[in-house]
Amino acid sequence: MGNGKLAIVTGASTGIGFEIAHLAAQDGYDLLVVADEPLINNAADDFKRHGTQVTSIEADLATFEGNDTLLAAANGRSIDVLVANAGRGLGRAFVDQDVADWRRVIDTNVTGTTYLLQKVAQQMQARNEGKILITGSIAGLIPGAYQAVYNGTKAYLDSFSYALREELRDTEVTVTVLMPGPTETEFFERADMMDTKVGVDKKEDPAATAKNGWDAMNSGAGHVVSGWMNKLQAAISHITPDSVLAHRHTAMAEPGSAKESSNADQ
């Protein structure tokens, strides 16, 4: 049986968002799930097995209109949980990227997400109740050579989440940022990074990442870095010069680094 509460999960068709939506439904939340692809409707069928109400929306969250469509689908219900997970990656050298491609990363990860967060946070503040989980990344701690725009957007989200949390400190609204490292999702293929070392290396199971984020949100924590290797990398990033971090990132994300890594292992 459902608990009568509503959770919105963005980017729920695959990966971390898909796994978080399952956790929310298991905990009795009705779901409003969204992605910019028809696969979200198949995912919704999967979520329904937990016995709660599930509504799926195909919308472009890079636009205000897409976010308005999502919010309208709540039909006036209070939003008890918002999981702002939708995001877009982009690999390769910045000077070689199409303007439309890097703008779409910013519009999805920053502009659209910020708009949705403001709309929902306003509702939650007025009710003095609610939980927000934002999918940031340890990438936000590292200047991302060959992922420059993407890492920059995650730095924004990591920072923004703490600022919003502070502004809501005297309310019963909590804000948590999930900071995963590389996770076994479609992200790297979609970002055209399958010829990079990070693209082919072993990654964290998205179900484990999702559980870490969901548990942190429910405990009211400010953030969680998912995975012990990522915790170590996050700690190192705070004491390592940015120029060094950027150079190290090159070894992981530069096109062709997958082949170089393979040769080095032989």
Short mmCIF file of C-alpha atoms in Angstrom, two decimals, residues 48-250:
data_model
loop_
_atom_site.label_atom_id
_atom_site.label_comp_id
_atom_site.label_asym_id
_atom_site.label_seq_id
_atom_site.Cartn_x
_atom_site.Cartn_y
_atom_site.Cartn_z
CA LYS A 48 4.08 -0.21 -10.84
CA ARG A 49 4.85 -3.67 -9.51
CA HIS A 50 5.42 -2.11 -6.07
CA GLY A 51 1.71 -1.27 -5.85
CA THR A 52 1.79 2.53 -5.81
CA GLN A 53 0.44 4.99 -8.36
CA VAL A 54 2.92 5.76 -11.14
CA THR A 55 2.63 8.56 -13.68
CA SER A 56 5.24 8.89 -16.42
CA ILE A 57 5.97 12.01 -18.44
CA GLU A 58 8.20 12.37 -21.48
CA ALA A 59 9.52 15.94 -21.36
CA ASP A 60 12.64 17.93 -22.18
CA LEU A 61 13.92 19.17 -18.81
CA ALA A 62 16.45 21.42 -20.54
CA THR A 63 13.52 23.81 -21.06
CA PHE A 64 11.26 25.70 -18.68
CA GLU A 65 8.30 24.37 -20.67
CA GLY A 66 9.37 20.77 -20.07
CA ASN A 67 9.65 21.39 -16.34
CA ASP A 68 6.26 23.15 -16.30
CA THR A 69 4.75 20.09 -18.02
CA LEU A 70 6.24 17.90 -15.29
CA LEU A 71 4.92 20.08 -12.47
CA ALA A 72 1.46 20.28 -14.05
CA ALA A 73 1.33 16.48 -14.05
CA ALA A 74 1.34 16.55 -10.23
CA ASN A 75 -2.27 17.82 -10.55
CA GLY A 76 -1.97 20.04 -7.49
CA ARG A 77 -0.67 17.33 -5.16
CA SER A 78 1.96 18.26 -2.63
CA ILE A 79 5.42 17.11 -3.65
CA ASP A 80 6.96 15.32 -0.69
CA VAL A 81 10.21 14.24 -2.34
CA LEU A 82 12.04 15.68 -5.32
CA VAL A 83 14.93 13.70 -6.76
CA ALA A 84 16.61 16.10 -9.21
CA ASN A 85 18.61 13.49 -11.04
CA ALA A 86 18.26 14.33 -14.75
CA GLY A 87 21.60 15.17 -16.31
CA ARG A 88 23.54 15.07 -19.52
CA GLY A 89 27.22 14.37 -20.14
CA LEU A 90 29.59 15.42 -22.88
CA GLY A 91 33.08 14.19 -23.53
CA ARG A 92 35.94 15.27 -25.81
CA ALA A 93 37.83 18.54 -26.07
CA PHE A 94 35.78 21.68 -25.45
CA VAL A 95 37.12 23.49 -28.54
CA ASP A 96 35.88 20.61 -30.72
CA GLN A 97 32.36 20.49 -29.28
CA ASP A 98 29.32 21.87 -31.08
CA VAL A 99 27.74 24.87 -29.37
CA ALA A 100 24.35 23.15 -29.39
CA ASP A 101 25.83 20.14 -27.55
CA TRP A 102 27.52 22.01 -24.70
CA ARG A 103 24.59 24.37 -24.34
CA ARG A 104 22.26 21.40 -23.93
CA VAL A 105 24.43 20.10 -21.09
CA ILE A 106 24.19 23.46 -19.31
CA ASP A 107 20.48 23.86 -20.03
CA THR A 108 19.72 20.38 -18.66
CA ASN A 109 22.12 20.16 -15.73
CA VAL A 110 22.03 23.78 -14.57
CA THR A 111 19.22 25.92 -15.98
CA GLY A 112 16.41 23.37 -16.06
CA THR A 113 17.41 21.79 -12.76
CA THR A 114 17.64 25.17 -11.02
CA TYR A 115 14.21 26.15 -12.31
CA LEU A 116 12.65 22.91 -11.08
CA LEU A 117 14.38 23.18 -7.71
CA GLN A 118 13.10 26.71 -7.18
CA LYS A 119 9.51 25.80 -8.06
CA VAL A 120 9.46 22.77 -5.77
CA ALA A 121 11.44 24.37 -2.93
CA GLN A 122 8.94 27.24 -2.87
CA GLN A 123 6.11 24.76 -2.38
CA MET A 124 7.99 22.82 0.27
CA GLN A 125 8.98 25.96 2.17
CA ALA A 126 5.36 27.15 2.21
CA ARG A 127 4.30 23.77 3.70
CA ASN A 128 7.40 23.57 5.91
CA GLU A 129 7.92 19.98 4.80
CA GLY A 130 9.78 18.05 2.12
CA LYS A 131 12.95 16.32 1.03
CA ILE A 132 15.17 17.19 -1.93
CA LEU A 133 17.89 14.93 -3.33
CA ILE A 134 20.15 16.42 -6.00
CA THR A 135 22.45 14.23 -8.07
CA GLY A 136 25.73 16.11 -8.11
CA SER A 137 29.05 14.32 -8.59
CA ILE A 138 32.60 14.07 -7.35
CA ALA A 139 33.28 15.37 -10.87
CA GLY A 140 32.28 18.74 -9.43
CA LEU A 141 35.39 18.65 -7.25
CA ILE A 142 37.74 18.09 -10.19
CA PRO A 143 38.51 20.33 -13.19
CA GLY A 144 37.40 17.98 -15.94
CA ALA A 145 39.79 18.08 -18.85
CA TYR A 146 37.88 16.53 -21.80
CA GLN A 147 34.68 16.89 -19.74
CA ALA A 148 35.10 20.57 -19.01
CA VAL A 149 31.48 21.72 -19.32
CA TYR A 150 30.01 18.65 -17.60
CA ASN A 151 32.31 18.88 -14.58
CA GLY A 152 31.58 22.59 -14.38
CA THR A 153 27.85 21.92 -14.19
CA LYS A 154 28.36 19.39 -11.41
CA ALA A 155 30.51 21.88 -9.48
CA TYR A 156 27.54 24.23 -9.72
CA LEU A 157 25.10 21.62 -8.40
CA ASP A 158 27.39 20.53 -5.57
CA SER A 159 27.77 24.15 -4.45
CA PHE A 160 24.14 25.12 -5.04
CA SER A 161 22.82 22.26 -2.92
CA TYR A 162 24.73 23.42 0.16
CA ALA A 163 23.61 27.02 -0.36
CA LEU A 164 19.96 26.00 -0.69
CA ARG A 165 20.26 23.76 2.36
CA GLU A 166 21.59 26.69 4.39
CA GLU A 167 18.78 28.99 3.24
CA LEU A 168 16.22 26.38 4.33
CA ARG A 169 17.96 25.59 7.62
CA ASP A 170 15.09 26.94 9.78
CA THR A 171 12.48 24.83 8.01
CA GLU A 172 11.62 21.14 7.91
CA VAL A 173 12.81 20.96 4.30
CA THR A 174 16.06 19.05 3.80
CA VAL A 175 18.46 19.21 0.87
CA THR A 176 20.94 16.41 0.17
CA VAL A 177 23.46 16.13 -2.65
CA LEU A 178 24.43 12.68 -3.90
CA MET A 179 28.00 12.72 -5.20
CA PRO A 180 28.70 9.53 -7.14
CA GLY A 181 31.80 8.78 -9.11
CA PRO A 182 31.76 6.78 -12.34
CA THR A 183 28.66 4.56 -12.28
CA GLU A 184 27.66 1.68 -14.57
CA THR A 185 25.00 3.49 -16.60
CA GLU A 186 24.41 4.60 -20.20
CA PHE A 187 26.07 7.94 -19.33
CA PHE A 188 29.44 7.28 -20.96
CA GLU A 189 28.01 5.88 -24.16
CA ARG A 190 25.66 8.82 -24.49
CA ALA A 191 28.52 11.23 -23.79
CA ASP A 192 30.61 9.65 -26.60
CA MET A 193 33.25 8.45 -24.12
CA MET A 194 33.57 4.75 -24.87
CA ASP A 195 37.12 5.22 -26.16
CA THR A 196 38.25 6.68 -22.82
CA LYS A 197 39.72 4.95 -19.80
CA VAL A 198 36.87 6.06 -17.52
CA GLY A 199 34.39 4.88 -20.14
CA VAL A 200 35.64 1.29 -20.12
CA ASP A 201 36.85 0.91 -16.51
CA LYS A 202 34.81 -0.96 -13.91
CA LYS A 203 32.28 1.31 -12.21
CA GLU A 204 29.91 1.35 -9.25
CA ASP A 205 26.57 -0.47 -9.46
CA PRO A 206 23.83 2.19 -9.86
CA ALA A 207 21.61 0.30 -7.41
CA ALA A 208 24.26 0.78 -4.69
CA THR A 209 24.66 4.44 -5.62
CA ALA A 210 20.91 4.98 -5.48
CA LYS A 211 20.62 3.28 -2.07
CA ASN A 212 23.38 5.49 -0.66
CA GLY A 213 21.63 8.59 -1.93
CA TRP A 214 18.15 7.57 -0.80
CA ASP A 215 19.36 6.65 2.69
CA ALA A 216 21.30 9.92 3.02
CA MET A 217 18.24 11.92 1.98
CA ASN A 218 16.03 10.12 4.50
CA SER A 219 18.55 10.76 7.27
CA GLY A 220 18.65 14.47 6.41
CA ALA A 221 22.37 14.42 5.58
CA GLY A 222 23.86 17.30 3.60
CA HIS A 223 25.73 15.06 1.21
CA VAL A 224 26.93 11.56 0.52
CA VAL A 225 29.89 10.46 -1.58
CA SER A 226 28.98 7.02 -2.90
CA GLY A 227 31.68 4.33 -2.80
CA TRP A 228 34.88 4.17 -0.77
CA MET A 229 37.17 4.82 -3.74
CA ASN A 230 35.16 7.94 -4.53
CA LYS A 231 35.34 9.04 -0.90
CA LEU A 232 39.12 8.75 -1.14
CA GLN A 233 39.22 10.67 -4.42
CA ALA A 234 36.99 13.38 -2.97
CA ALA A 235 39.28 13.75 0.03
CA ILE A 236 42.37 13.94 -2.18
CA SER A 237 40.75 16.58 -4.38
CA HIS A 238 40.56 19.00 -1.45
CA ILE A 239 44.33 19.00 -0.95
CA THR A 240 45.55 18.68 -4.54
CA PRO A 241 46.17 21.74 -6.78
CA ASP A 242 43.54 22.17 -9.49
CA SER A 243 46.19 22.09 -12.21
CA VAL A 244 47.27 18.64 -11.05
CA LEU A 245 43.68 17.41 -10.83
CA ALA A 246 43.00 18.62 -14.39
CA HIS A 247 46.09 16.77 -15.66
CA ARG A 248 45.06 13.57 -13.89
CA HIS A 249 41.59 13.85 -15.38
CA THR A 250 43.16 13.89 -18.85
#
